[in-house]
Short mmCIF file of C-alpha atoms (C1' of nucleotides) in Angstrom, two decimals:
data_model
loop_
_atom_site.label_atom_id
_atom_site.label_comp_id
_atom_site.label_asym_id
_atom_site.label_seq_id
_atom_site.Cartn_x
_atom_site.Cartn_y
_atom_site.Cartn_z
CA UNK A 1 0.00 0.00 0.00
CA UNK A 2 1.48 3.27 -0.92
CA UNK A 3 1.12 4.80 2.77
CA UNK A 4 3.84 2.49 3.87
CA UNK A 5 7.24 4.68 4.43
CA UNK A 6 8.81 2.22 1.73
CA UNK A 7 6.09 2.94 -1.05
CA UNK A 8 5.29 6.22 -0.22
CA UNK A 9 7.19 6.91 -3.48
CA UNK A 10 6.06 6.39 -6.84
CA UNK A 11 9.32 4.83 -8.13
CA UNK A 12 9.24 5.95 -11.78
CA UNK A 13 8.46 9.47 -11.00
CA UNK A 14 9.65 10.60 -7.97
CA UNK A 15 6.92 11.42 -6.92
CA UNK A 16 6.00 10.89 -2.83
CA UNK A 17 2.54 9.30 -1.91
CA UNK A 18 0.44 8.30 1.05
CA UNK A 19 -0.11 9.82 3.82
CA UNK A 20 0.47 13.99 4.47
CA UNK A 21 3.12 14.56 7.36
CA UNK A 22 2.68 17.67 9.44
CA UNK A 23 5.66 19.45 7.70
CA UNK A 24 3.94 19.05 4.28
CA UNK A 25 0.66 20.05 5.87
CA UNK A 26 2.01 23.64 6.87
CA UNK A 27 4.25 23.52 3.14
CA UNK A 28 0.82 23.58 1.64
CA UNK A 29 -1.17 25.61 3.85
CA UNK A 30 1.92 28.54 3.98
CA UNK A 31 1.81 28.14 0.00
CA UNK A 32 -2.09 28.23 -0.49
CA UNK A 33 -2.02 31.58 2.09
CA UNK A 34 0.78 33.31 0.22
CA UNK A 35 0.07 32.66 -3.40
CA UNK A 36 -3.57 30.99 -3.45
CA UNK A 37 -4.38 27.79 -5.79
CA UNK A 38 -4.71 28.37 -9.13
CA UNK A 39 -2.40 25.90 -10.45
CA UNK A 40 -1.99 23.09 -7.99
CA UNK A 41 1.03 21.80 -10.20
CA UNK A 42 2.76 25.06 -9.29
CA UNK A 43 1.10 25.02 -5.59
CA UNK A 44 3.18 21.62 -5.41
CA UNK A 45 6.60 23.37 -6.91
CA UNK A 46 6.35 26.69 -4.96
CA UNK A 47 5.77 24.81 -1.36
CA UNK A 48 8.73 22.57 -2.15
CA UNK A 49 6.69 19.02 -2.12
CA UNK A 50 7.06 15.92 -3.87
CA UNK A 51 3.87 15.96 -4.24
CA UNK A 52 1.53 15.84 -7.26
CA UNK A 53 -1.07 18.29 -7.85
CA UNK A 54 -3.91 16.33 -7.77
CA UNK A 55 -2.49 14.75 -3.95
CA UNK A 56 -2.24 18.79 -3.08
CA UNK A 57 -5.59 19.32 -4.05
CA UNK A 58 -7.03 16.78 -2.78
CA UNK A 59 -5.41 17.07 0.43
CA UNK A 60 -6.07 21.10 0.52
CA UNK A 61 -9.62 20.39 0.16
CA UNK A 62 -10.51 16.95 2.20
CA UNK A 63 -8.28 18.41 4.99
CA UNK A 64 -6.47 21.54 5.11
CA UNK A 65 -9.34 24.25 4.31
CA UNK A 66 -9.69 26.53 6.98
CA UNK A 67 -13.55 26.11 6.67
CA UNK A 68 -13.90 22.80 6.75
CA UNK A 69 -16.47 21.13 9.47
CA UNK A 70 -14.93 17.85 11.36
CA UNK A 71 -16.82 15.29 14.02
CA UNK A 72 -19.63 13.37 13.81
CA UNK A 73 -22.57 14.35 11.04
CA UNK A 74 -25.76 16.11 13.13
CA UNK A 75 -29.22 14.57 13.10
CA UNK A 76 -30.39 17.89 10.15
CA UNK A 77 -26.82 16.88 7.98
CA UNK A 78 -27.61 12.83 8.37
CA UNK A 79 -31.65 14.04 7.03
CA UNK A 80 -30.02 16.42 3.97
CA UNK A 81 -27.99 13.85 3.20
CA UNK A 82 -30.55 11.04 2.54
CA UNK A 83 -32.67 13.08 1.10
CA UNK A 84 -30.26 14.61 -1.66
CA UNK A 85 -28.96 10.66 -1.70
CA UNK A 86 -32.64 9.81 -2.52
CA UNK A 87 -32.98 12.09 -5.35
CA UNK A 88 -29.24 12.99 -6.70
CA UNK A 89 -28.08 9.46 -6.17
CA UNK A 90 -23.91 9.64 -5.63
CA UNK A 91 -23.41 12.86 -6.38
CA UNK A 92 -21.08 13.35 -3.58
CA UNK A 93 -20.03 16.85 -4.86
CA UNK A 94 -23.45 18.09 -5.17
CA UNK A 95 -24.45 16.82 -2.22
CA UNK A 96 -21.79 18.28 -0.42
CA UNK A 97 -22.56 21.44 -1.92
CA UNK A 98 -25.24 21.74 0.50
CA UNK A 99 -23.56 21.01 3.47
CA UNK A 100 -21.24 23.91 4.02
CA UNK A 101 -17.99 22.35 5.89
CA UNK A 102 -18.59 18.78 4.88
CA UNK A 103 -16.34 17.62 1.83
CA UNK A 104 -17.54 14.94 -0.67
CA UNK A 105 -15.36 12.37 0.98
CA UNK A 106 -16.03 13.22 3.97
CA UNK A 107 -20.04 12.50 3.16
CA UNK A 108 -19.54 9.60 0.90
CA UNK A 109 -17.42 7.62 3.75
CA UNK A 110 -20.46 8.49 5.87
CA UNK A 111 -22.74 7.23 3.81
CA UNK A 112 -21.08 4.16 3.22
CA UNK A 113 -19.64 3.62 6.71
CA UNK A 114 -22.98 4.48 8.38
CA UNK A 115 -26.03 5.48 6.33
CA UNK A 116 -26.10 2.51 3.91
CA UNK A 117 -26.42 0.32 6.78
CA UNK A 118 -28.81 2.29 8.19
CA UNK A 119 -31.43 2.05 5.56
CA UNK A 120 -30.16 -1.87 4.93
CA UNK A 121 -31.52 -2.14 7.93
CA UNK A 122 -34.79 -0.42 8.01
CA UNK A 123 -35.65 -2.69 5.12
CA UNK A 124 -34.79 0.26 2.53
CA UNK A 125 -32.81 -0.39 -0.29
CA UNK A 126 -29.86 2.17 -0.18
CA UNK A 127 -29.57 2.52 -4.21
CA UNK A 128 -33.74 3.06 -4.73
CA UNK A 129 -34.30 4.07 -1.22
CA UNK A 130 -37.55 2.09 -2.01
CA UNK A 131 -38.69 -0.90 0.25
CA UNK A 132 -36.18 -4.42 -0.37
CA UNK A 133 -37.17 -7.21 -2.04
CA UNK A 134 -34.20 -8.70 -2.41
CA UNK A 135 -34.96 -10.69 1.17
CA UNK A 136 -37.22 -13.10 1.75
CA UNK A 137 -39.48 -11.10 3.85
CA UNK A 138 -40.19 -8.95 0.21
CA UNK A 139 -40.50 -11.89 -1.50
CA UNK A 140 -42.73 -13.90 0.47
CA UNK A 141 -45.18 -10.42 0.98
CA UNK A 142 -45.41 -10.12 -2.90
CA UNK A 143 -46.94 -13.11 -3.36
CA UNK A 144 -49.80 -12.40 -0.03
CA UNK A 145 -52.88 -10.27 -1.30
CA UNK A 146 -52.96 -7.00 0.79
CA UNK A 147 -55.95 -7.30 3.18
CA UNK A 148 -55.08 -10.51 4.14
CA UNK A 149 -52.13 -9.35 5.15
CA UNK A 150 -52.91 -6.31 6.92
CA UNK A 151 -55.43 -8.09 8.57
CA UNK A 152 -52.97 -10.87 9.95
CA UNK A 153 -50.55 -8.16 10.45
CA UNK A 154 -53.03 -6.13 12.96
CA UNK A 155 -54.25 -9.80 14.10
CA UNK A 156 -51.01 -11.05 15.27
CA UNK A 157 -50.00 -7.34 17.16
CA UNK A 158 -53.57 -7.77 18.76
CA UNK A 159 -53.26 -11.93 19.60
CA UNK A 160 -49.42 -12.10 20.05
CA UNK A 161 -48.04 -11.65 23.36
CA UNK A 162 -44.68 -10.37 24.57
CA UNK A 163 -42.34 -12.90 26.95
CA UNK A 164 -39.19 -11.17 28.63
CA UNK A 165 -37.33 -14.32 28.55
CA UNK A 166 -37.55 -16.17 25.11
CA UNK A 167 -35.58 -14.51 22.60
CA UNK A 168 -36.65 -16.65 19.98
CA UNK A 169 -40.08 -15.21 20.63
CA UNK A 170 -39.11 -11.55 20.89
CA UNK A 171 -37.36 -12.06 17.32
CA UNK A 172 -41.26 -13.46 16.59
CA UNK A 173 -42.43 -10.12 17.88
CA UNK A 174 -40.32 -8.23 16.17
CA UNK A 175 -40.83 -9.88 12.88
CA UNK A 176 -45.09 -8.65 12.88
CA UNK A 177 -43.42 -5.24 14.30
CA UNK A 178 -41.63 -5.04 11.20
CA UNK A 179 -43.97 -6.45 8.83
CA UNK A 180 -46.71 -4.10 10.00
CA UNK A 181 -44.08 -1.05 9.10
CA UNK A 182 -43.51 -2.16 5.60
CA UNK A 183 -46.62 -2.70 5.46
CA UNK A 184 -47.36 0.89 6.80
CA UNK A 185 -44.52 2.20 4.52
CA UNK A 186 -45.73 0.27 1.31
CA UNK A 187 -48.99 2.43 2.00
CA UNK A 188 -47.76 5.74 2.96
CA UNK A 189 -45.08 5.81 0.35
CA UNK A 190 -44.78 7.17 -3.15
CA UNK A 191 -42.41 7.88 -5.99
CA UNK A 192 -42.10 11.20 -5.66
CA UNK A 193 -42.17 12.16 -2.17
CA UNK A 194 -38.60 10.99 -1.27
CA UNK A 195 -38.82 12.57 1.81
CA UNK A 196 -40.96 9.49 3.32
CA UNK A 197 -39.14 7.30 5.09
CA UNK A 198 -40.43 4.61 7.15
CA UNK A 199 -41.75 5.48 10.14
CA UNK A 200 -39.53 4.76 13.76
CA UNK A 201 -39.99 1.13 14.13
CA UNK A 202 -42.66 0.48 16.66
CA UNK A 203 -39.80 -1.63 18.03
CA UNK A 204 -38.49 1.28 20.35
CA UNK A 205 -36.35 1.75 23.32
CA UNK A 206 -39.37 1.21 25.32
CA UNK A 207 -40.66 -1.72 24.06
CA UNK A 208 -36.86 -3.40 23.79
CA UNK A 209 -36.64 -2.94 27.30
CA UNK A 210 -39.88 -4.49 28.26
CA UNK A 211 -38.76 -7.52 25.39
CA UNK A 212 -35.48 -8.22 27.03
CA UNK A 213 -36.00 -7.31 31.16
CA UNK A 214 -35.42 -10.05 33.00
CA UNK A 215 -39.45 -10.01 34.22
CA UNK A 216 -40.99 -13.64 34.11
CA UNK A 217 -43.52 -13.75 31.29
CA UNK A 218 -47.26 -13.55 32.55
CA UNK A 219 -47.45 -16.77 30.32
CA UNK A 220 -48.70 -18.83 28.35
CA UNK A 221 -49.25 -20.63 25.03
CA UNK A 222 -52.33 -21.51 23.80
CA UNK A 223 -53.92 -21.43 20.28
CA UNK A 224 -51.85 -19.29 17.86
CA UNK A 225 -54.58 -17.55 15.31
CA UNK A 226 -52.17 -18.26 12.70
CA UNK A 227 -51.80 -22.21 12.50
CA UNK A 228 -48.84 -21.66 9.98
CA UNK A 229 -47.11 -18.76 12.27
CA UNK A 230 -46.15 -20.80 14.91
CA UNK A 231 -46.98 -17.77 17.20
CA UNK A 232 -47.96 -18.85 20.39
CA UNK A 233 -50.81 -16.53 22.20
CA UNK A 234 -50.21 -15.50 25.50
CA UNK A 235 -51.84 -12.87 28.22
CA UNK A 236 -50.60 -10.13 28.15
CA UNK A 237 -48.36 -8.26 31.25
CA UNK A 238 -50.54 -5.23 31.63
CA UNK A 239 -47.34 -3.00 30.86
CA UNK A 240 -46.91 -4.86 27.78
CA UNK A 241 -50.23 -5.05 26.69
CA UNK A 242 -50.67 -1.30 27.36
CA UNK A 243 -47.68 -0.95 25.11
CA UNK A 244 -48.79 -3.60 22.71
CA UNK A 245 -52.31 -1.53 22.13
CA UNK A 246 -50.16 2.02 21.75
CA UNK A 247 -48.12 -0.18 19.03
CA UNK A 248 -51.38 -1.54 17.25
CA UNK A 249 -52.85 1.92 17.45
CA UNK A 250 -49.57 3.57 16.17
CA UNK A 251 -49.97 1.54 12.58
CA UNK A 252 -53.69 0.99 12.17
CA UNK A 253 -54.73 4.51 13.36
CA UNK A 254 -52.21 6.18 11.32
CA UNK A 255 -54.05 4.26 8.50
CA UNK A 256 -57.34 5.03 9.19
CA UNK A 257 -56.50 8.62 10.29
CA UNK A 258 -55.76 9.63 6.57
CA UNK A 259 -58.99 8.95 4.39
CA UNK A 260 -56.91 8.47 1.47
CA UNK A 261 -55.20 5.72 3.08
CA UNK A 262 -57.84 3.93 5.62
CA UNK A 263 -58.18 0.78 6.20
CA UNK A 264 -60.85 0.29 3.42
CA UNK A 265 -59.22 1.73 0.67
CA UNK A 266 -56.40 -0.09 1.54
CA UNK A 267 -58.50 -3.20 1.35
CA UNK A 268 -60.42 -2.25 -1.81
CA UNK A 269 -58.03 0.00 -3.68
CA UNK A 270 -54.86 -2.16 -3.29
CA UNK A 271 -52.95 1.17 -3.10
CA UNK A 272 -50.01 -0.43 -2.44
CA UNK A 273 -46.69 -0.11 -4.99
CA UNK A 274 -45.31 -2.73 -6.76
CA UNK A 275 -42.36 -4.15 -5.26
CA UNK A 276 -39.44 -2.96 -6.69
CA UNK A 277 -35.93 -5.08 -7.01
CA UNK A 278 -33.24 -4.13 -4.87
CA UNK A 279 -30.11 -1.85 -6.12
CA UNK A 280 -31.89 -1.34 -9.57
CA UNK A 281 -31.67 2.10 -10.37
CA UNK A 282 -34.57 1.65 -12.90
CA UNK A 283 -36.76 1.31 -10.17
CA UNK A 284 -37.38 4.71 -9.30
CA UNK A 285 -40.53 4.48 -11.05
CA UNK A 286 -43.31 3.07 -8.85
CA UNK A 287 -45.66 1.08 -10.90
CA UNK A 288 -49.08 2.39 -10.29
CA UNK A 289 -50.88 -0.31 -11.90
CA UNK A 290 -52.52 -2.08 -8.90
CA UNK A 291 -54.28 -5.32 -8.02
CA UNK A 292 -57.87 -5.78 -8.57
CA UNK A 293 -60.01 -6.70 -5.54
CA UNK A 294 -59.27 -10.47 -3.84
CA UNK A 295 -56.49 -10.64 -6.41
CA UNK A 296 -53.04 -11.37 -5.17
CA UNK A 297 -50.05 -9.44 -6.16
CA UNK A 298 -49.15 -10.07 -9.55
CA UNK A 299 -45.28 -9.97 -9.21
CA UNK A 300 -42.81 -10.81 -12.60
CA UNK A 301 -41.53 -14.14 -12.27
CA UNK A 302 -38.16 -12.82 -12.77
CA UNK A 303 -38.22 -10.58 -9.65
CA UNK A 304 -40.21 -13.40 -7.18
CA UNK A 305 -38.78 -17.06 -6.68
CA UNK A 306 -42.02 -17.94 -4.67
CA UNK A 307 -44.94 -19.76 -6.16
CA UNK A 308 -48.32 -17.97 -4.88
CA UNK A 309 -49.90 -21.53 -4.95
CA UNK A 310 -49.72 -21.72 -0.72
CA UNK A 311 -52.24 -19.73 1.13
CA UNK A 312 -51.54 -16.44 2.73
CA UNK A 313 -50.70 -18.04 5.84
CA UNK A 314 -48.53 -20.75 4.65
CA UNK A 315 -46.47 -18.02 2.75
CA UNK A 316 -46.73 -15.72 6.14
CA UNK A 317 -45.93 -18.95 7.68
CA UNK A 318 -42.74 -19.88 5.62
CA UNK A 319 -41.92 -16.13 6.20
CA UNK A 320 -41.80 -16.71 9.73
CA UNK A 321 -40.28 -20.03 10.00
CA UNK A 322 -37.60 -19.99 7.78
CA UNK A 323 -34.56 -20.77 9.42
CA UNK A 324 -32.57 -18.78 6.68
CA UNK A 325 -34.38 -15.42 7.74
CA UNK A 326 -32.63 -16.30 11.16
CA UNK A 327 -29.81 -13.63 10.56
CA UNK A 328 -32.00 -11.23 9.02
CA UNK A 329 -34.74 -10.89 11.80
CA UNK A 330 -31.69 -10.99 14.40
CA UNK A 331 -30.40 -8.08 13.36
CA UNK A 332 -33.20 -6.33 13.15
CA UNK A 333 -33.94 -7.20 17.18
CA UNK A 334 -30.55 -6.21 17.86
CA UNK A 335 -29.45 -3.48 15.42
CA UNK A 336 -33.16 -1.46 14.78
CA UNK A 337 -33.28 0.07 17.87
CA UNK A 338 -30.05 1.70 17.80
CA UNK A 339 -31.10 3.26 14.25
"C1'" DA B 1 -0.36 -9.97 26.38
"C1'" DA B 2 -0.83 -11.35 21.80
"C1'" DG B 3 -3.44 -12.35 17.83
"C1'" DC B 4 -7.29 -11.55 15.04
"C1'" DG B 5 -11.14 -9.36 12.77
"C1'" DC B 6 -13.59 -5.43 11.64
"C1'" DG B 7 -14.99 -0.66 10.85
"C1'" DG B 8 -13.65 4.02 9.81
"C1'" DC B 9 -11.40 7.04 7.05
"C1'" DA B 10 -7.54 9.24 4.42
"C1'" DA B 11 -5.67 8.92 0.19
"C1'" DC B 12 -5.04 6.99 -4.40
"C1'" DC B 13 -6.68 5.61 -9.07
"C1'" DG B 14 -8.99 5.99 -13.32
"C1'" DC B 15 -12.00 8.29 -16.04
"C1'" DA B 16 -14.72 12.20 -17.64
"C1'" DA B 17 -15.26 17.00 -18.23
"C1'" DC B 18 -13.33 21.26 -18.99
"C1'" DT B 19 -10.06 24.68 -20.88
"C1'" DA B 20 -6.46 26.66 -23.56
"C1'" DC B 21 -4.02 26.71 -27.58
"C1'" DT C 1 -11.40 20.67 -34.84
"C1'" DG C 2 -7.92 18.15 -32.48
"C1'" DT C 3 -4.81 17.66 -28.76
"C1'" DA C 4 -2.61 18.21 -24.39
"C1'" DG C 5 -2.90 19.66 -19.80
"C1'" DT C 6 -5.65 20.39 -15.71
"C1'" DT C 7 -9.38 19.76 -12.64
"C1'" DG C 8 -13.26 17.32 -10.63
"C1'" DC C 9 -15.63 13.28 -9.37
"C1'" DG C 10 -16.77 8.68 -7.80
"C1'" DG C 11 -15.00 4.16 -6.72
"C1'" DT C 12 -11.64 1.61 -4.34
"C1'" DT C 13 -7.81 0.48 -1.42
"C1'" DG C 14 -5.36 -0.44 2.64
"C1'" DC C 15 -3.56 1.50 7.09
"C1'" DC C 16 -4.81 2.20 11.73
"C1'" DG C 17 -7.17 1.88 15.94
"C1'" DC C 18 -10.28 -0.57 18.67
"C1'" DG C 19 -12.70 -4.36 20.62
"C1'" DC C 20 -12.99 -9.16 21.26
"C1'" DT C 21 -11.09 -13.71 22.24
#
DNA sequence: AAGCGCGGCAACCGCAACTAC
DNA sequence: TGTAGTTGCGGTTGCCGCGCT
C-alpha cells in the first residue's frame, strides 16, 4: 500500500505518496495563504513538495481548508444527506454542496460507513431508497394479497403476546413489528415524495426494554390464530399489553386517520406499490398499476422465486419459520433500535 | 499480552469533463 | 477541430485503531 514509508514513493516518478506529514501540511497551507491555488502543479513546486497536484488538491480540500467542518454528522446533515442521496443518487459533490464544511469524501465515507447500513436495515434499499425485495421477507409479501395481510398483520399485534425471557419469541415479535411497518410504509409511500421514510420502528427503546428485562412472562401458550405462524398466544403483562395496544394503534390509526389511506381503501383500492428489485436504479418508477379486488399481487416471475400456490398463511408462515431469515430478523432485534 | 477481525477514514486511481491553444 | 494539460468526481484500497477472544 502506498502509505507504507517504503512505497510512499512512486518509483518511476519521484513522486511521494500516502499519507500527508505535518511538515507538508504547513508547506501547503503557507503556500495556499501566500500565493492561493490556481495551479496546484505550481502550488506543489512553490511549497517545495514531492507531491503531485492532484495529492495537493485533494489534500487542501478533504483536509487543510480553513472552513472545513470535522466530528460526527448532526441529526439535520444525516436528514439532507438522505434526502439529496434519494434524489441525486452519488453525487457526492453536489451533495456536499449543500452542506457547508462537509467535503464529498467526507459525506460519501459516511454514507457508506454508516447510512447505507442504516437504511439496509430499516428494510430500505440504499440505491432506490424504495422498500427491499431482495430478502425473503419482500419476496414472500409479494406473493400475499394485501388485506389478508394487513389483517394478519393487525391480528397477530392484537393476539401475540410479549415474553421477557424467550428470545426466539421476541425475534417473533419483532418480525409482525416489522412487517406491519412495511406494510405501513408500502402504503404511505410514493415515488415522488422521497422525503418518506419509514416510520420509527414500533420496536423502540421502550418496548426493547420491556422484550429483554429479565421479568418472568405472565405466560402462556395456547392457540396461535395463525396455524402456519407458529406464534404462540399469550396474556398479556398489563405493561406490555398497554404498550402492545399504543403499538397496534400507532400503525392501524395512522391508517385510518388519513382517508386516502384507511383501512378500506387499503383493502379495496390495493394502493399499495409494486415491489421494486433491490439496487436497480430503474426502479425509481413506482408502478401504479394495482391489483384488482381479492387478487393477489401479480409480481414478474423474474423478480419473485415464490410460487403464490400456498395460502396467505402458509407463505406468512414460511416467512416466519424460515430458518434462513434467522440472521435477518436478528439483526433487526438487535441493530433497529439503535437506528 | 498477543493475535485476530472489523470498521472508519484518508488517500489513491482511473476516467470524464473542462479549458487553452 | 484536435490535442494536451488540468481539474473534478466517484469508486476503491489499505492503514490504523479498537474491541474481542
Amino acid at each position: 500500500m502506498e502509505g507504507s514509508s517504503t512505497s510512499s514513493w512512486d518509483e518511476t516518478n519521484g513522486i511521494k505518496k500516502g499519507p500527508w506529514t505535518p511538515e507538508e501540511d504547513q508547506k501547503l497551507v503557507n503556500c495556499i495563504q501566500k500565493y492561493g491555488h490556481g495551479n496546484w502543479k505550481e502550488v506543489s513546486k512553490l511549497a517545495g513538495l514531492n507531491r503531485c497536484g492532484k495529492s495537493c488538491r485533494l489534500r487542501w480540500t478533504n483536509y487543510l481548508r480553513p472552513d472545513i467542518k470535522r466530528g460526527t454528522f448532526s441529526e439535520e446533515e444525516e436528514q439532507t444527506i438522505l434526502e439529496l442521496h434519494a434524489l441525486l443518487g452519488n453525487k457526492w459533490s453536489t451533495i456536499a454542496s449543500r452542506l457547508p464544511g462537509r467535503t464529498d469524501n467526507e459525506i460519501k465515507n459516511f454514507w457508506n460507513t454508516h447510512l447505507k447500513k442504516k437504511l439496509f436495515r430499516r428494510g430500505i434499499d440504499p440505491t432506490t431508497h424504495m422498500p427491499r425485495t431482495d430478502n425473503l421477507v419482500m419476496n414472500s409479501l409479494a406473493n400475499i394479497p394485501p388485506d389478508q395481510l394487513l389483517a394478519a398483520v393487525n391480528s397477530i399485534c392484537i393476539n401475540s403476546a410479549l415474553p421477557c425471557q424467550d428470545s426466539t419469541t421476541a425475534i417473533e415479535f419483532a418480525k409482525m413489528l416489522y412487517l406491519g411497518n412495511i406494510l405501513q410504509f408500502l402504503n404511505t409511500s410514493n415515488s415522488t415524495h422521497f422525503e418518506q421514510y419509514p416510520a420509527p420502528l414500533i420496536l423502540d427503546s421502550q418496548l426493547e426494554a420491556l422484550l429483554y428485562s429479565n421479568s418472568t412472562p405472565y405466560t402462556s401458550a395456547s392457540t396461535s390464530t395463525f396455524p402456519n405462524l407458529n406464534v404462540s398466544q399469550t396474556i398479556f403483562h398489563p405493561e406490555v399489553e398497554e404498550l402492545s395496544i399504543k403499538s397496534n394503534r400507532t400503525f392501524t390509526q395512522q391508517i385510518s386517520d388519513n382517508s386516502e389511506y384507511g383501512t378500506s381503501s387499503l383493502c379495496n383500492n390495493y394502493s399499495i406499490p409494486e415491489l421494486v428489485p433491490a439496487s436497480s436504479p430503474e426502479s425509481f418508477t413506482v408502478n401504479t398499476e394495482y391489483q384488482t379486488t381479492k387478487g393477489n399481487i401479480i409480481s414478474p416471475k423474474d423478480q419473485f422465486s415464490n410460487s403464490s400456490t400456498s395460502t396467505t398463511f402458509d407463505v406468512l408462515g414460511d416467512l416466519m419459520d424460515d430458518e434462513a431469515s434467522k440472521y435477518f430478523w436478528k439483526q433487526v432485534t438487535d441493530q433497529d433500535t439503535s437506528l
